[in-house]
Short mmCIF file of C-alpha atoms in Angstrom, two decimals:
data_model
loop_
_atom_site.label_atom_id
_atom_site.label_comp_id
_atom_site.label_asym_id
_atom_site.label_seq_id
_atom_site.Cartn_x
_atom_site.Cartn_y
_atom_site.Cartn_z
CA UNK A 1 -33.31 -24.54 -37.36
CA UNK A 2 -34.31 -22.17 -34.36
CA UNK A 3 -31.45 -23.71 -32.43
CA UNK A 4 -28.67 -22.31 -34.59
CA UNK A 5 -29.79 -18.98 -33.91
CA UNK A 6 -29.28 -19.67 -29.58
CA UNK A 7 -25.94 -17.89 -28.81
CA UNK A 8 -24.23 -18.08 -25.96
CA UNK A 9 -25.00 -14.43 -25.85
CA UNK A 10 -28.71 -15.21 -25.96
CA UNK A 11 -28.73 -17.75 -23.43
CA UNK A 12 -26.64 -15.60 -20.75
CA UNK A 13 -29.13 -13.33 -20.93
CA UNK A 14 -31.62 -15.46 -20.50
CA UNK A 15 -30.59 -17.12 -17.26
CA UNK A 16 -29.22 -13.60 -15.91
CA UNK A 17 -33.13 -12.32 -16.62
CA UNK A 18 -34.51 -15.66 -15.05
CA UNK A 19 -32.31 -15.17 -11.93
CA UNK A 20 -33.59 -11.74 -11.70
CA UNK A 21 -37.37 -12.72 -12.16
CA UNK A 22 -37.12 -15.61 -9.72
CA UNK A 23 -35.53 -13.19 -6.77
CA UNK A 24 -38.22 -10.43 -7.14
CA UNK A 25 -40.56 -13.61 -6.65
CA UNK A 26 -38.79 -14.38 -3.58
CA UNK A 27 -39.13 -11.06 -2.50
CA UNK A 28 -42.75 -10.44 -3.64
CA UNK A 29 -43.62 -13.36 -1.50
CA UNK A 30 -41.80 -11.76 2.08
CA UNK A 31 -43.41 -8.70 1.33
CA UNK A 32 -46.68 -10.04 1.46
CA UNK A 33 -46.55 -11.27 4.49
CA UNK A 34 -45.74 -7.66 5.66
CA UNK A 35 -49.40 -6.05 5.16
CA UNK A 36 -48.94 -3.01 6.56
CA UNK A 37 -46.27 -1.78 4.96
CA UNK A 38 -45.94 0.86 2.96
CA UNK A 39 -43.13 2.44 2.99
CA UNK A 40 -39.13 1.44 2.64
CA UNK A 41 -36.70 3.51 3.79
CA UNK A 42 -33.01 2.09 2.26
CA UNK A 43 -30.27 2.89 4.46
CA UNK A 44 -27.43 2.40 1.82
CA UNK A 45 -28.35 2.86 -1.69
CA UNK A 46 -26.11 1.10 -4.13
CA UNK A 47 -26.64 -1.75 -1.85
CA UNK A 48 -29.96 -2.92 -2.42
CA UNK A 49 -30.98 -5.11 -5.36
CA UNK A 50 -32.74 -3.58 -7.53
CA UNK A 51 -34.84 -6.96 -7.58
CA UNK A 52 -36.39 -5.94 -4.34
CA UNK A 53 -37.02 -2.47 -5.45
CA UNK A 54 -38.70 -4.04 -8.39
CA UNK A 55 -41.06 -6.15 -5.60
CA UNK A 56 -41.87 -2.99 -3.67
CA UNK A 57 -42.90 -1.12 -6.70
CA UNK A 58 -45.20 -4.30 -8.27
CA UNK A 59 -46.62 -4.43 -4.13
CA UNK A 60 -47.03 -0.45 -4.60
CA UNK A 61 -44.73 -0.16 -1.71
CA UNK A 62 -43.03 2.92 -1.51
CA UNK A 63 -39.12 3.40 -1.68
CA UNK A 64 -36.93 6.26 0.03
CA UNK A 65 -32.93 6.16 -0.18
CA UNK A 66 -30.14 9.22 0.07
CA UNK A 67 -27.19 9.50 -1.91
CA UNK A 68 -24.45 7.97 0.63
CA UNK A 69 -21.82 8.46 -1.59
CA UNK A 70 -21.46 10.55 -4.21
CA UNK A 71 -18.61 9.32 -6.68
CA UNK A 72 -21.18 6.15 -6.93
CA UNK A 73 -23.34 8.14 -9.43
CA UNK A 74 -20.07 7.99 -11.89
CA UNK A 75 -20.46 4.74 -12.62
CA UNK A 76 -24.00 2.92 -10.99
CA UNK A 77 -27.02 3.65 -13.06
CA UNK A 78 -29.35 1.21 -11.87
CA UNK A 79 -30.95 3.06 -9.19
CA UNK A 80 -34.66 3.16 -9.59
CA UNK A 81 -36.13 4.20 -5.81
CA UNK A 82 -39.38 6.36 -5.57
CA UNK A 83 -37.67 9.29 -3.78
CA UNK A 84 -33.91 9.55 -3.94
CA UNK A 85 -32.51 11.93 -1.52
CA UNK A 86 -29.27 13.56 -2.95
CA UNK A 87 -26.33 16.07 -1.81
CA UNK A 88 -27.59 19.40 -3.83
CA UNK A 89 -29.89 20.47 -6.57
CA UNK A 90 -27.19 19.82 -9.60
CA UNK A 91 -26.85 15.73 -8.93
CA UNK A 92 -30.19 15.54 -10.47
CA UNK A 93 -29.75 16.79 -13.98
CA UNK A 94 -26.17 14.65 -14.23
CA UNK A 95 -28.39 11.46 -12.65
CA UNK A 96 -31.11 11.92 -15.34
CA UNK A 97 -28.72 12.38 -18.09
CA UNK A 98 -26.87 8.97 -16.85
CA UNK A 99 -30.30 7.53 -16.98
CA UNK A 100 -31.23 6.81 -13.63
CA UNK A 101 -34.85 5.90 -13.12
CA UNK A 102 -35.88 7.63 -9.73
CA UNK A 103 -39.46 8.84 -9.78
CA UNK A 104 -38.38 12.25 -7.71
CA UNK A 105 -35.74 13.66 -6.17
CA UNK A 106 -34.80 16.04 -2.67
CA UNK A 107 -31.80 17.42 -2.04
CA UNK A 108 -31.16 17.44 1.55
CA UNK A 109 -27.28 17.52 1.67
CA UNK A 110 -23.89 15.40 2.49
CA UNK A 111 -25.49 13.31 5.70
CA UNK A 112 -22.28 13.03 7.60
CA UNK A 113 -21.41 16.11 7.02
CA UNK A 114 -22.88 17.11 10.36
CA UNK A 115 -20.72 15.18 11.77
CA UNK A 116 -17.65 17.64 12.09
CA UNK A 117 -19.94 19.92 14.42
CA UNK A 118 -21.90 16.83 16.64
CA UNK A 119 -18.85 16.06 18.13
CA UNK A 120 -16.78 17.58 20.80
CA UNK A 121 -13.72 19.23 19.66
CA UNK A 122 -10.63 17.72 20.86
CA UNK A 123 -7.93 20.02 22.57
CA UNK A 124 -4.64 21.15 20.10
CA UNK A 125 -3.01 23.41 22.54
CA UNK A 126 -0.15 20.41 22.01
CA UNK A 127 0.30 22.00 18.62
CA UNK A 128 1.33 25.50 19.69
CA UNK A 129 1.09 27.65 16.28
CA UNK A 130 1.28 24.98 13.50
CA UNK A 131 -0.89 24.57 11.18
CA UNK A 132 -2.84 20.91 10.80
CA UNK A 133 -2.58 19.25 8.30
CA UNK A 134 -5.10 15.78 8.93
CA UNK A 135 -5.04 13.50 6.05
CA UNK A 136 -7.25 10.48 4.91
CA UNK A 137 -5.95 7.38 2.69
CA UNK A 138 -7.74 4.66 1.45
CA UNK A 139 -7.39 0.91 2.28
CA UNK A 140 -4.63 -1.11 0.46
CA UNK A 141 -6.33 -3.53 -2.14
CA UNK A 142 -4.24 -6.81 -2.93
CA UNK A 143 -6.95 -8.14 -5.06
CA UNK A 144 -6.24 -8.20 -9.29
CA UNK A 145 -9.39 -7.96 -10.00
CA UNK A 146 -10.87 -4.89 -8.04
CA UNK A 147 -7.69 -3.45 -8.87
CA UNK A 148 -8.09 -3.49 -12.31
CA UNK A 149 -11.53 -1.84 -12.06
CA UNK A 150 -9.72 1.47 -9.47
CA UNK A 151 -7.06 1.95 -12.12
CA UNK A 152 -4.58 1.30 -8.81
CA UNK A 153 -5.90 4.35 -6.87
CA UNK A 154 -5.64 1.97 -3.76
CA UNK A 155 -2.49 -0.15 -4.74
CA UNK A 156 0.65 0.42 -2.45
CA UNK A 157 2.59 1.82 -4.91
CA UNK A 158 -0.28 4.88 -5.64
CA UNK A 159 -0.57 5.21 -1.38
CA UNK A 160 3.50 5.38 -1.02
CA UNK A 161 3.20 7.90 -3.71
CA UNK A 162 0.62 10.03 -1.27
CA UNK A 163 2.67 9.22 1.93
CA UNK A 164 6.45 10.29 0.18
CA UNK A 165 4.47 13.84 -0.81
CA UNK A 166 3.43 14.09 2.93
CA UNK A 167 6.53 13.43 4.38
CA UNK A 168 8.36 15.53 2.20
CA UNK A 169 6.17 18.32 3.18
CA UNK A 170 6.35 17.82 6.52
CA UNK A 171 10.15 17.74 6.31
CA UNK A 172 10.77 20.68 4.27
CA UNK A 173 7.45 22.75 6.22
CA UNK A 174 7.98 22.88 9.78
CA UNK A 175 5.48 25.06 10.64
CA UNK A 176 2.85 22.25 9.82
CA UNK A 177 1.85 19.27 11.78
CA UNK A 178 0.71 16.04 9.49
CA UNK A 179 -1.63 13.61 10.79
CA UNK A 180 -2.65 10.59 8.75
CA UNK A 181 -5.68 8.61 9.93
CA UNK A 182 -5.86 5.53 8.16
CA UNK A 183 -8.88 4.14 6.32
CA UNK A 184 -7.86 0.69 7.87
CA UNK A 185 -4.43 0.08 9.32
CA UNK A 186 -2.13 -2.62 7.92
CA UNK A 187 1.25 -3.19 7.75
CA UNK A 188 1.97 -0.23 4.82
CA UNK A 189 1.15 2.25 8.11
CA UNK A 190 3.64 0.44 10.29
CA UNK A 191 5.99 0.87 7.52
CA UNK A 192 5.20 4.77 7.61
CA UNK A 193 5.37 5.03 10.82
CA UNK A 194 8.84 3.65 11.29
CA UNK A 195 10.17 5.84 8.47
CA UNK A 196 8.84 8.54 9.97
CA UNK A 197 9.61 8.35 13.62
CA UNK A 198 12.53 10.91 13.61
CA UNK A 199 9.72 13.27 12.67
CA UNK A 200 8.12 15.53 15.22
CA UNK A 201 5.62 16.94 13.35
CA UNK A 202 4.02 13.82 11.58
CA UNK A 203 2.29 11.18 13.33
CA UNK A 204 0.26 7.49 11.89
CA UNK A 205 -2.81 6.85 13.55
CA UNK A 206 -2.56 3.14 14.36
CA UNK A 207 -5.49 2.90 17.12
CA UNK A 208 -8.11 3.95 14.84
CA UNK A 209 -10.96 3.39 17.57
CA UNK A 210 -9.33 5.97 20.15
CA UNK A 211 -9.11 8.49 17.25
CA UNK A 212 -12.46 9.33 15.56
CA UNK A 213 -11.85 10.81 11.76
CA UNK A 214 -14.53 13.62 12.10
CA UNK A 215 -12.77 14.84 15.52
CA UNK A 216 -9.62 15.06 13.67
CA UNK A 217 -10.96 16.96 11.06
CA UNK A 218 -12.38 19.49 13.01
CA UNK A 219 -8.66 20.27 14.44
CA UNK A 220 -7.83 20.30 10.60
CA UNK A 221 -6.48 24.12 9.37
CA UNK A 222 -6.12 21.71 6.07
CA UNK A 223 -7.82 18.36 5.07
CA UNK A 224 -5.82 16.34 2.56
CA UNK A 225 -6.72 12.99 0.84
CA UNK A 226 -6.99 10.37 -1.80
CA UNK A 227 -10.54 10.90 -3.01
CA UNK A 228 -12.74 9.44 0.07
CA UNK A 229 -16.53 10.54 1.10
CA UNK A 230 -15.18 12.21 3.88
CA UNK A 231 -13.44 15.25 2.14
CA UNK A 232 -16.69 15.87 0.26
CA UNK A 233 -17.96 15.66 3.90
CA UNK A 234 -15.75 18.32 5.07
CA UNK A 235 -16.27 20.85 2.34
CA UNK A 236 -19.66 20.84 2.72
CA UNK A 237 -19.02 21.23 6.61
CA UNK A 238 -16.66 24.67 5.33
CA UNK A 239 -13.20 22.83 5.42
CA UNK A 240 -10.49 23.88 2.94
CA UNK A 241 -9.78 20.61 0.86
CA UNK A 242 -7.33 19.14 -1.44
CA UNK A 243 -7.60 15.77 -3.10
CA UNK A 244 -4.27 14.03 -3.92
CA UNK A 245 -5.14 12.55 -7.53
CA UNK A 246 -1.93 11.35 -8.38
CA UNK A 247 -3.62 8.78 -10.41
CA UNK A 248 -5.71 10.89 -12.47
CA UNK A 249 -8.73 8.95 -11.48
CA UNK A 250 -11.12 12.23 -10.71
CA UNK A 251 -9.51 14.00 -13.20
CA UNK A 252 -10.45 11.77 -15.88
CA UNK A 253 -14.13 11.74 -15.37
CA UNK A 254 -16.89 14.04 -15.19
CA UNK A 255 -16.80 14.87 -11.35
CA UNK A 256 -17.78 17.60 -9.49
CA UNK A 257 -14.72 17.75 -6.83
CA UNK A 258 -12.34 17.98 -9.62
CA UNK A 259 -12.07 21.62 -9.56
CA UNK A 260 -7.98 22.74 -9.92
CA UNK A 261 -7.96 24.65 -6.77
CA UNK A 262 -9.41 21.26 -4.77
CA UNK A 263 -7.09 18.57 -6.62
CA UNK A 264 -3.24 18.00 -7.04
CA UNK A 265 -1.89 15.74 -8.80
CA UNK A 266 1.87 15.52 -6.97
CA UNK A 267 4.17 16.87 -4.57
CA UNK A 268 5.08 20.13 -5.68
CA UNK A 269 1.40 20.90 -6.16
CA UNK A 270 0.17 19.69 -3.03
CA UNK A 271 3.23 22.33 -1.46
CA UNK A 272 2.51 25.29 -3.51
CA UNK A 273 -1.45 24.73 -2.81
CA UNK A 274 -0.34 24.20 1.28
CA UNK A 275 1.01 27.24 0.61
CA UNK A 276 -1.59 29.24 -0.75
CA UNK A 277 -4.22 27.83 1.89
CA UNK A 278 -2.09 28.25 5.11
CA UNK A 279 0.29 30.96 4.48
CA UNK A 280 -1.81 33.08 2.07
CA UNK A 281 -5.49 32.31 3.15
CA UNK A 282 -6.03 31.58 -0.70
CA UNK A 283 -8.26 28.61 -1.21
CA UNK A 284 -10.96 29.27 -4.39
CA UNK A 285 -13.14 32.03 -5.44
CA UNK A 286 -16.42 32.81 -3.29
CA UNK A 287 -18.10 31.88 -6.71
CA UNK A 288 -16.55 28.29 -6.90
CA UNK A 289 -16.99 27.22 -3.37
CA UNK A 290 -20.25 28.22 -3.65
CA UNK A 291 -21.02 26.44 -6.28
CA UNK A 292 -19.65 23.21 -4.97
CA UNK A 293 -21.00 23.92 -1.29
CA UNK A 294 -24.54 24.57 -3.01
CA UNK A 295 -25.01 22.93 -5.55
CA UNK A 296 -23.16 19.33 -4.97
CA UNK A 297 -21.92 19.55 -1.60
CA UNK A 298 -23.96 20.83 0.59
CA UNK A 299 -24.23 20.42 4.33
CA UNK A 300 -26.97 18.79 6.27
CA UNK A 301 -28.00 18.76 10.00
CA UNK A 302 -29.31 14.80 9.72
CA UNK A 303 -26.87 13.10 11.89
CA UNK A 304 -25.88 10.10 10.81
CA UNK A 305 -26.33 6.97 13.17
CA UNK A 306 -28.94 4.51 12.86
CA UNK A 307 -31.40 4.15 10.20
CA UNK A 308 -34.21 4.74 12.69
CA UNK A 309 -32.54 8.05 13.64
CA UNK A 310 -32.01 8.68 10.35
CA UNK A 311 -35.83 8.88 9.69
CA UNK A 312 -36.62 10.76 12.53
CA UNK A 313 -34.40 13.50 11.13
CA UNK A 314 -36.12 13.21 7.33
CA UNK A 315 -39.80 12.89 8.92
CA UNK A 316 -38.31 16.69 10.38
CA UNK A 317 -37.53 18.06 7.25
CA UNK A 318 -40.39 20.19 5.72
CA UNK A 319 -38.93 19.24 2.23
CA UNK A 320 -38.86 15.74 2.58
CA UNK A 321 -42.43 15.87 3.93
CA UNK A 322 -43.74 17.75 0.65
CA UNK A 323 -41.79 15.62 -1.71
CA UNK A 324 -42.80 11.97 -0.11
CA UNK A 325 -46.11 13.24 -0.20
CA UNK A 326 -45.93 14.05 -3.76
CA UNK A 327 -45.23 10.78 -4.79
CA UNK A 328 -48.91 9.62 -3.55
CA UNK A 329 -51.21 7.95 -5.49
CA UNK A 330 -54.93 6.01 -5.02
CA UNK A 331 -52.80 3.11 -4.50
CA UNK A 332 -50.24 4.69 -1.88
CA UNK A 333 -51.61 6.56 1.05
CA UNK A 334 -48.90 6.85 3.17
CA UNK A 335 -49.33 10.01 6.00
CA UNK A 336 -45.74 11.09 6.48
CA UNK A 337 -46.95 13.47 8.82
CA UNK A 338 -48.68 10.93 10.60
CA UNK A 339 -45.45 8.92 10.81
CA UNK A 340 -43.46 11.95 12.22
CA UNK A 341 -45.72 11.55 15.50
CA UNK A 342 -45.66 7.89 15.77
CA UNK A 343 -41.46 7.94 15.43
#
């Protein structure tokens, strides 16, 4: 009788649970090995399994990440790290009330954000007195699946949607100059760039390597995009911003960036807001970029290069020395200040 009440349901979850128990095993038993340590630092959050976070917390090993991206906290709820370093103050009430499960939280800012001032500035003399436009796309997805899940923000037809509204405004604006730096280039961008070769004042990035995104932006009188980290990025770093939602995506959910002075949603609003920015210096109120540059957005000094310099910057940062400490117990006796000296 007990086997007519095993579903399939019931037996999914079973294996999915074993699967789980039997990798934090795994990683219990390379952890121990490690005797000395007592603190993780996780370069990329959504990345690691939570089965290892799971391990580091039964080893009382300690576990440090940063928010790389925010959009992520829409829809992943499964982070559960010690100290989770996010982009400003207001990400933590929304991440509680999605029911994440970090012990405590710092906000230390956007970590490329920095970015736009590390490097040198490139020379626009070339331009004369147009105003830049730089936009950012997003990488073509072929695959059914993922595309299903994106609601076809990255399809062709959605990106040929964003390029048509940029060449029409370059056409009809000739007082702007429209660069497009690819995510990745593929053949849509050789497409573009053919169509658009009898135009003087919009160019295709096709060597991405020669042409680095934040030096671009920092030329940028105007930074326009499908939704990508780097706009956030560029905000916080005090860049006027629009987001080219055509899809609706940030629109429909509960997301900061969505503000209706930041997004458009087509051609004629991406021209009037052009408009506005470049021609009338109107972007949004003092009160509304401040709240997005304070409270979601804000900018940090970290760099952003390799982990190790990464924690050299945080080991710096007289708030991210309080809160790690914090998080100490009898168990956990970690000296972050002691660390700072031995980096």
């Amino acid at each position: 009788s007990s086997l007519k009440n095993v579903t399939f349901t019931s037996l999914a979850c079973q294996f999915v649970l074993s699967k789980f128990y039997l990798r934090t095993l795994h990683y219990q038993r390379g952890l121990k090995n490690l005797k000395a340590l007592e603190v993780v630092y996780c370069f990329y959050d959504i990345l690691v399994p939570n089965a290892f976070l799971l391990a580091c917390y039964l080893r009382s090993i300690k576990t440090v990440s940063h928010q790389e991206r925010t959009i992520a906290a829409t829809w992943d709820v499964g982070l559960i790290y010690d100290l989770y370093l996010v982009s400003g103050e207001a990400w933590v009430k929304l991440m509680k009330i999605r029911g994440y499960s970090n012990t405590d939280y710092a906000a230390l800012g956007l970590p490329r954000s920095s970015m736009l001032q590390l490097k040198p500035s490139l020379d626009r003399s070339r331009f004369g007195d147009k105003k830049i436009i730089v936009c950012y796309d997003l990488p073509v997805c072929k695959d059914i699946y993922f595309l299903s899940l994106t609601t076809a923000i990255t399809s062709g037809d959605s990106l040929w949607c964003f390029y048509k509204a940029l060449i029409k405004l370059a056409k009809e604006n000739k007082e702007y100059h429209l660069i497009l730096k690819p995510k990745s280039v593929g053949t849509i961008h050789q497409d573009l760039q053919a169509q658009t070769a009898d135009l003087d004042n919009f160019e295709v990035i096709i060597d991405l390597k020669a042409n680095d995104s934040y030096q671009l932006a920092q030329l940028a009188d105007l930074i326009v995009g499908k939704h990508t980290s780097i706009l956030e990025e560029c905000l916080a770093a005090g860049k006027k911003v629009l987001c080219f939602d055509n899809d609706a995506y940030l629109s429909s959910i509960d997301y900061p960036l969505k503000h209706p002075g930041v997004v458009v949603q087509n051609y004629d609003e991406l021209r009037q807001r052009a408009k506005d920015i470049l021609m009338d210096g109107q972007y949004l109120s003092k009160e509304a970029l401040a709240d997005l540059q304070d409270n979601y957005y804000k900018y940090s000094d970290l760099g952003y290069g390799s982990a190790k310099r990464q924690i050299e910057m945080l080991l710096s940062k007289p708030v991210f020395l309080k809160k790690a400490n914090e998080i100490n117990k009898p168990s956990f006796t970690f000296d972050f200040n002691q660390a700072k000296e031995n980096v």
